[in-house]
Backbone as a ProteinNet text record, in pm:
[ID]
protein_1_A
[PRIMARY]
MFKAISFPDRPIPTGYSNAIEVTGGTRALYIAGQVGRGSDGLVPPDIAGQTRNVIDNLRTLLALSNMTFENVAKFTVFLTDEALLPEFIEIWYPELPSPPPAVTGVIVNALVHPSLLVEIEGIAIA
[TERTIARY]
-863.3	-875	-830.4	-909.2	-866.7	-723.9	-693.7	-615.8	-627.8	-701.5	-661.1	-539.5	-483.3	-360.2	-404	-336.1	-321.6	-200.3	-155.2	-85.1	-97.1	26.3	151.5	136.3	158.8	172.9	-0.4	-23.4	-267.5	-340	-423.9	-544.5	-630.7	-687.1	-784.2	-878.8	-927.3	-1029.4	-1185	-1316.6	-1413.2	-1446.1	-1536.4	-1570.8	-1505	-1459.8	-1337.6	-1229.4	-1096.8	-1012.4	-891.6	-799.5	-652.5	-699.6	-636.9	-645.8	-689.6	-639.6	-733.5	-650.5	-555.9	-468.6	-525.9	-574.9	-627.1	-515.9	-579.7	-545.7	-622.2	-597	-647.4	-714.3	-724.1	-896.1	-959.3	-999.6	-969.6	-1058.4	-1172.5	-1276.7	-1338.8	-1288.9	-1314.7	-1458.5	-1564.9	-1650.8	-1702.5	-1681.8	-1675.9	-1829.5	-1843.4	-1996.7	-2041.2	-2103.7	-2106.5	-2175.9	-2148.3	-2183.2	-2401	-2460	-2575.4	-2613.7	-2715.3	-2809.9	-2925.6	-3019.3	-3151.9	-3261.6	-3255	-3382.7	-3369	-3511.3	-3617.4	-3585.7	-3632.1	-3704.4	-3829.8	-3882.7	-4004.8	-3969.5	-3856.4	-3807.2	-3802.6	-3900.3	-3872.8	-3796.6	-3668.9	-3635.4	-3663.4	-3673.9	-3737.2	-3613.4	-3687.5	-3684.7	-3574.2	-3551.1	-3405	-3327.5	-3241.3	-3090.8	-3083.4	-3239.6	-3201.8	-3260.7	-3367.3	-3461.9	-3307.2	-3333.6	-3200.6	-3036.4	-3016.4	-2903.6	-2962.6	-3054.7	-3115.4	-3134.4	-3230.9	-3179.2	-3050.1	-3042.6	-2821.3	-2798.4	-2873	-2722.5	-2769.6	-2972.3	-3028.2	-2958.5	-2951.6	-2887.9	-2762.5	-2672.2	-2564.2	-2579.3	-2665.2	-2687.2	-2736.4	-2800.7	-2785.4	-2735.3	-2662.7	-2564.1	-2463	-2417	-2281.3	-2401.8	-2539.1	-2562.6	-2591.6	-2598.8	-2586.3	-2450.8	-2367.6	-2256.8	-2184.2	-2317.3	-2268.8	-2151.8	-2136.5	-2114	-2179.9	-2080.5	-2203.3	-2095.9	-2126.1	-2038.8	-1936.3	-1886.2	-1758.4	-1697	-1729	-1654	-1595.5	-1604.2	-1639.9	-1474.4	-1399.9	-1279.7	-1219.9	-1371	-1367.6	-1471.2	-1518.1	-1612.1	-1594.8	-1659.2	-1612.1	-1836.6	-1754.1	-1948.1	-1995.3	-2036.6	-2057	-2196.6	-2167.1	-2266.1	-2294.7	-2396.6	-2464.1	-2441.2	-2385.5	-2439.1	-2319.7	-2281	-2202.9	-2275.9	-2354.9	-2500.2	-2542.3	-2550.1	-2615.9	-2505.8	-2357	-2371.6	-2390.6	-2369.7	-2390.4	-2564.4	-2596.7	-2735.9	-2696.7	-2641	-2649.1	-2517.5	-2443.1	-2291.5	-2398.7	-2456.5	-2582.5	-2657.6	-2648.3	-2724.4	-2618.3	-2491.4	-2474.6	-2346.6	-2293.8	-2133.8	-2224.9	-2324.9	-2372.2	-2355.6	-2401.3	-2432.9	-2276.8	-2219.5	-2032.7	-1977.5	-1891.2	-1833.8	-1697.2	-1626.2	-1533.1	-1436.5	-1313.9	-1236.1	-1395	-1320.6	-1414.5	-1327	-1412.5	-1354.4	-1218.2	-1190.4	-1170.1	-1257.6	-1286.1	-1380.7	-1318.2	-1354.3	-1323.6	-1480	-1495.9	-1612.8	-1601.5	-1612.9	-1646.6	-1831.8	-1779.9	-1898.9	-1891.7	-1954.2	-1987	-2159.2	-2075.6	-2230.2	-2300	-2311.1	-2500.8	-2452.5	-2530.1	-2512.1	-2629.8	-2665.5	-2679	-2841.3	-2847	-2989.9	-3022.9	-3091.1	-3120.4	-3183.6	-3244	-3329	-3231.4	-3075	-3086.8	-2930.6	-2917.9	-2838.3	-2698.4	-2752.8	-2544.2	-2530.4	-2429.3	-2390.5	-2313.8	-2336.8	-2217.7	-2168.6	-2025.4	-1966.1	-1858.7	-1830.8	-1700.9	-1679.8	-1541.9	-1431.5	-1497.6	-1554	-1531.5	-1461	-1413.4	-1320.5	-1375.2	-1348.8	-1434.3	-1306
-413.1	-578.7	-676.7	-674.4	-848.7	-693.4	-751.9	-789.7	-866.9	-842.9	-926.4	-981.1	-1086.4	-1129.7	-1221.1	-1159.5	-1228.7	-1247.4	-1304.4	-1355.9	-1228.1	-1205.9	-1024.1	-1043.3	-1164.3	-1192.6	-1249.5	-1280.8	-1322.1	-1202.6	-1257.7	-1119.8	-1182.6	-1054.5	-1018.3	-1151	-1254.1	-1288.6	-1249.2	-1347.8	-1259.1	-1385.2	-1276.2	-1347.4	-1434.4	-1441	-1447.3	-1414.5	-1473.3	-1384.6	-1537.8	-1462.9	-1604.2	-1604.3	-1532.3	-1550.9	-1426	-1406.4	-1347.9	-1298.6	-1188.6	-1180.4	-1093.8	-1154.8	-1082.3	-1011.2	-929.2	-796.2	-815.6	-720.6	-692.8	-766.5	-869.5	-914.2	-1046.7	-1011.5	-1031.2	-1136.9	-1152.8	-1281	-1351.2	-1479.6	-1548.4	-1644.3	-1697.2	-1747.3	-1790.7	-1930.2	-2071.5	-2130.9	-2061.3	-2127.3	-2284.8	-2350.4	-2506.1	-2521.9	-2582.7	-2592.2	-2549	-2438.1	-2391.5	-2444.1	-2520.7	-2570.2	-2441.2	-2494.1	-2449.7	-2444.6	-2505	-2491.8	-2400.5	-2319.7	-2193.8	-2167.7	-2023.3	-2043.9	-2091.1	-2120.7	-2261.5	-2377.3	-2359.3	-2568.4	-2637.5	-2537	-2614.1	-2583.9	-2686.2	-2661.1	-2607.6	-2607.1	-2506.3	-2605.6	-2636.8	-2762.5	-2701.6	-2618.7	-2545.2	-2439.6	-2502.5	-2341.1	-2237.9	-2190.3	-2034	-1999	-2128.7	-2114.6	-2091.2	-2298.5	-2328.7	-2182.8	-2151.5	-2043.1	-1938.8	-1912.3	-1752.1	-1842.5	-1904.4	-1994.2	-1950.2	-2001.3	-2049.2	-1919.2	-1770.2	-1632.8	-1618.4	-1602.4	-1603.7	-1629.8	-1761.7	-1789.9	-1789.2	-1735.2	-1701.7	-1589.6	-1514.8	-1364.9	-1331	-1481.6	-1432.4	-1493.9	-1591.3	-1625.9	-1514.4	-1496.7	-1309.3	-1258	-1194.8	-1129.2	-1126	-1255.5	-1291.6	-1271.4	-1235.8	-1211.4	-1147	-970.3	-889.3	-875.9	-942.7	-963.1	-938.1	-914.5	-871.9	-1009	-1013.5	-1095.2	-1040.2	-841.3	-791.8	-872.3	-952.3	-1016.1	-1121.5	-1202.3	-1324.1	-1325.7	-1438.2	-1454.2	-1511	-1620.6	-1769.7	-1847.2	-1875	-1948.7	-2061.8	-2178	-2325.2	-2361.7	-2388.6	-2378.8	-2508.4	-2617.7	-2746.6	-2764.2	-2747.8	-2773.2	-2928.6	-2973.4	-3221.4	-3161.6	-3038.1	-3063.6	-2969.5	-2988	-2818.4	-2795.4	-2830.5	-2755.2	-2674.8	-2690.8	-2555.9	-2452.9	-2428.8	-2348.1	-2219	-2186.2	-2109.2	-1921.5	-2114.5	-1999.7	-1999.2	-2087.6	-2023.3	-1957.2	-1872.4	-1804.3	-1689.4	-1632	-1553.3	-1399.7	-1555.7	-1483.7	-1531.3	-1580.5	-1520.4	-1468.5	-1388.3	-1316.2	-1191.9	-1100.5	-1024.5	-957.1	-1106.1	-1131.2	-1100.3	-1101.9	-1080.1	-949.9	-918.1	-809.2	-747.2	-626.7	-674.9	-559.7	-620.8	-797.9	-896.4	-980.9	-1082	-1173.2	-1273.8	-1318.3	-1452.3	-1538.1	-1661.8	-1813.1	-1770	-1839.5	-2083.9	-2170.9	-2286.5	-2310.2	-2373	-2441.8	-2581	-2662.5	-2831.4	-2881.7	-2968.9	-3031.2	-3160.5	-3218.9	-3310.5	-3460.9	-3540.2	-3606.7	-3622.3	-3601.2	-3529.4	-3510.6	-3393.6	-3368.7	-3490.1	-3390.2	-3473.3	-3512.1	-3485	-3516.4	-3510.8	-3570.3	-3613.5	-3454.5	-3366.5	-3286.6	-3162.7	-3173	-3015.6	-3029.1	-2903.3	-2951.1	-2817.7	-2682.9	-2663.1	-2624.8	-2626.8	-2608.1	-2487.4	-2383.6	-2338.6	-2323.9	-2307.9	-2228.6	-2141.1	-2104.5	-2013.4	-1979.4	-1894.8	-1806.3	-1726.6	-1581.2	-1502.6	-1434.3	-1248.2	-1208.3	-1144.3	-1048.3	-833.5	-856.4
29552.3	29662.2	29544	29406.4	29298.2	29189.5	29132.2	28992.7	28875.3	28857	28731	28647.7	28654.7	28611.3	28446	28334	28240.5	28146	28082.4	27956.4	27944.2	27913.5	27869.9	27724.9	27679.2	27494.8	27484.4	27549.2	27510.3	27443.4	27393.3	27413.4	27540.4	27620	27771.5	27683.7	27797.7	27763.6	27799.4	27716.5	27782	27839.6	27996	28098.7	28201.1	28171.1	28282.6	28314.8	28424.6	28387.7	28433.5	28369.4	28349.8	28481.1	28601.3	28733.1	28788.6	29004.5	29021.3	29137.8	29187.1	29261.1	29395.8	29510.8	29623.6	29649	29730.3	29844.4	29944.6	30105.2	30225.3	30184	30236.5	30247.2	30322	30467.8	30539.8	30563	30528.9	30537	30324.9	30395.8	30301.9	30276.1	30219.6	30186.9	30137.3	30066.3	30002.7	30020.2	29867.2	29846.2	29796.1	29854	29756.4	29696.5	29577.5	29460.4	29410	29447.3	29390.6	29240.1	29291.7	29113.9	29094	28982.6	28927.2	29020.6	29177.1	29214.5	29303.3	29285.4	29293.4	29471	29520.9	29648.2	29691.3	29564.7	29551.2	29497.2	29582.5	29542.9	29406.6	29306.5	29208.5	29128.3	29002.8	28943.2	28716.6	28716.9	28533.3	28493.4	28327.2	28268.6	28181.7	28182.2	28054.6	28147.7	28080.1	28080.4	28141.5	28107.2	28086.3	28252.5	28267.4	28444	28601.9	28474	28603.2	28615.8	28565.2	28532.2	28642.7	28609.1	28605.4	28843.6	28864.6	28991.1	29014.8	28987.2	29046.6	29063.5	28978.7	29013.9	29139.8	29104	29301.6	29369.9	29400	29458.1	29538.9	29445.8	29434.1	29511.7	29500.6	29561.2	29688.5	29644.2	29807.8	29930.4	29944.3	30017.2	30059.1	29872.4	29889.6	29995.7	29989.4	30023.4	30236.5	30262.8	30377.4	30427.9	30376.4	30431.5	30412.6	30381	30349.2	30151.5	30109	29913.5	29848.2	29758.6	29579.7	29510.5	29418.6	29235.7	29231.4	29278	29294.6	29402	29521.1	29606	29594	29445.4	29377.8	29330.3	29356.5	29341.2	29257.2	29280.5	29157.1	29140.3	29037.2	29011.2	28971.2	28941.4	28899.1	28881.6	28726.9	28628.6	28559.8	28615.5	28589	28558.4	28354.8	28291.9	28241.7	28195.2	28183	28040.7	28006.8	27798.8	27727.9	27691.5	27608.2	27481.9	27540.4	27423.8	27472.4	27570.7	27645.5	27734.3	27681.8	27687.2	27647.7	27523.3	27406.2	27501.2	27529.4	27619.5	27772	27861	27967.3	27927.6	27910.7	27858.2	27814	27749.3	27749.7	27917.6	27993.2	28021.3	28164.5	28169.7	28304.3	28260.5	28158.5	28111.8	28149.2	28141	28201.6	28368.7	28431.2	28585.9	28593	28600.4	28658.3	28567	28740.9	28720.2	28707	28642.3	28574.5	28675.8	28698	28607.6	28678.9	28511.8	28635.1	28703.4	28793.4	28858.6	28780.5	28834.8	28721.5	28787.4	28663.3	28656.6	28532.7	28597.3	28606.6	28518.9	28368.1	28324.4	28294.3	28337.4	28333.2	28236.9	28219.8	28146.8	28227.6	28243.1	28366.8	28270.7	28346.6	28296.5	28382.7	28494.3	28478.4	28655.1	28665.4	28870.2	28937.9	29051	29153.1	29120.3	29051.8	29006.1	28902.6	28838.9	28622.7	28611.3	28679.8	28600.3	28592.3	28676.5	28696.4	28618.4	28545.4	28387.1	28451.6	28572.5	28603.9	28746.8	28775.9	28906.2	28879.7	29020	28984.8	29135.8	29164.2	29287.5	29331.4	29496.9	29474	29560.9	29541.9	29668.3	29676.4	29769.9	29764.2	29877.8	29851.1	29948.5	30010	30086.8	30165.2	30305.8
[MASK]
++++++++++++++++++++++++++++++++++++++++++++++++++++++++++++++++++++++++++++++++++++++++++++++++++++++++++++++++++++++++++++++

């Protein structure tokens, strides 16, 4: 269903694919930006806790459509500070399937609430 497309004259990137070709898909799930608010309604003060909550939120929405991270073709990650990137990557990369989906990372000045450090949206195909 998914085929990673990479530049033939460059190394394969770590943690994302340059492009994902999708064939045979019959359903698409467009996931709005998920933030670090947990099921208890609380937002942890750190990037580790928020990233884990975002992963849980994404997994829950995917499961409600009978999908997993294996179905995700594209993620867009928004972080409020580039200094958060190493800790985010340490938690995020192990969650990604192989091949990883296409991923775009964006550093933004702020999200919708000052306590939020990360937001991730996605597109899944089944």
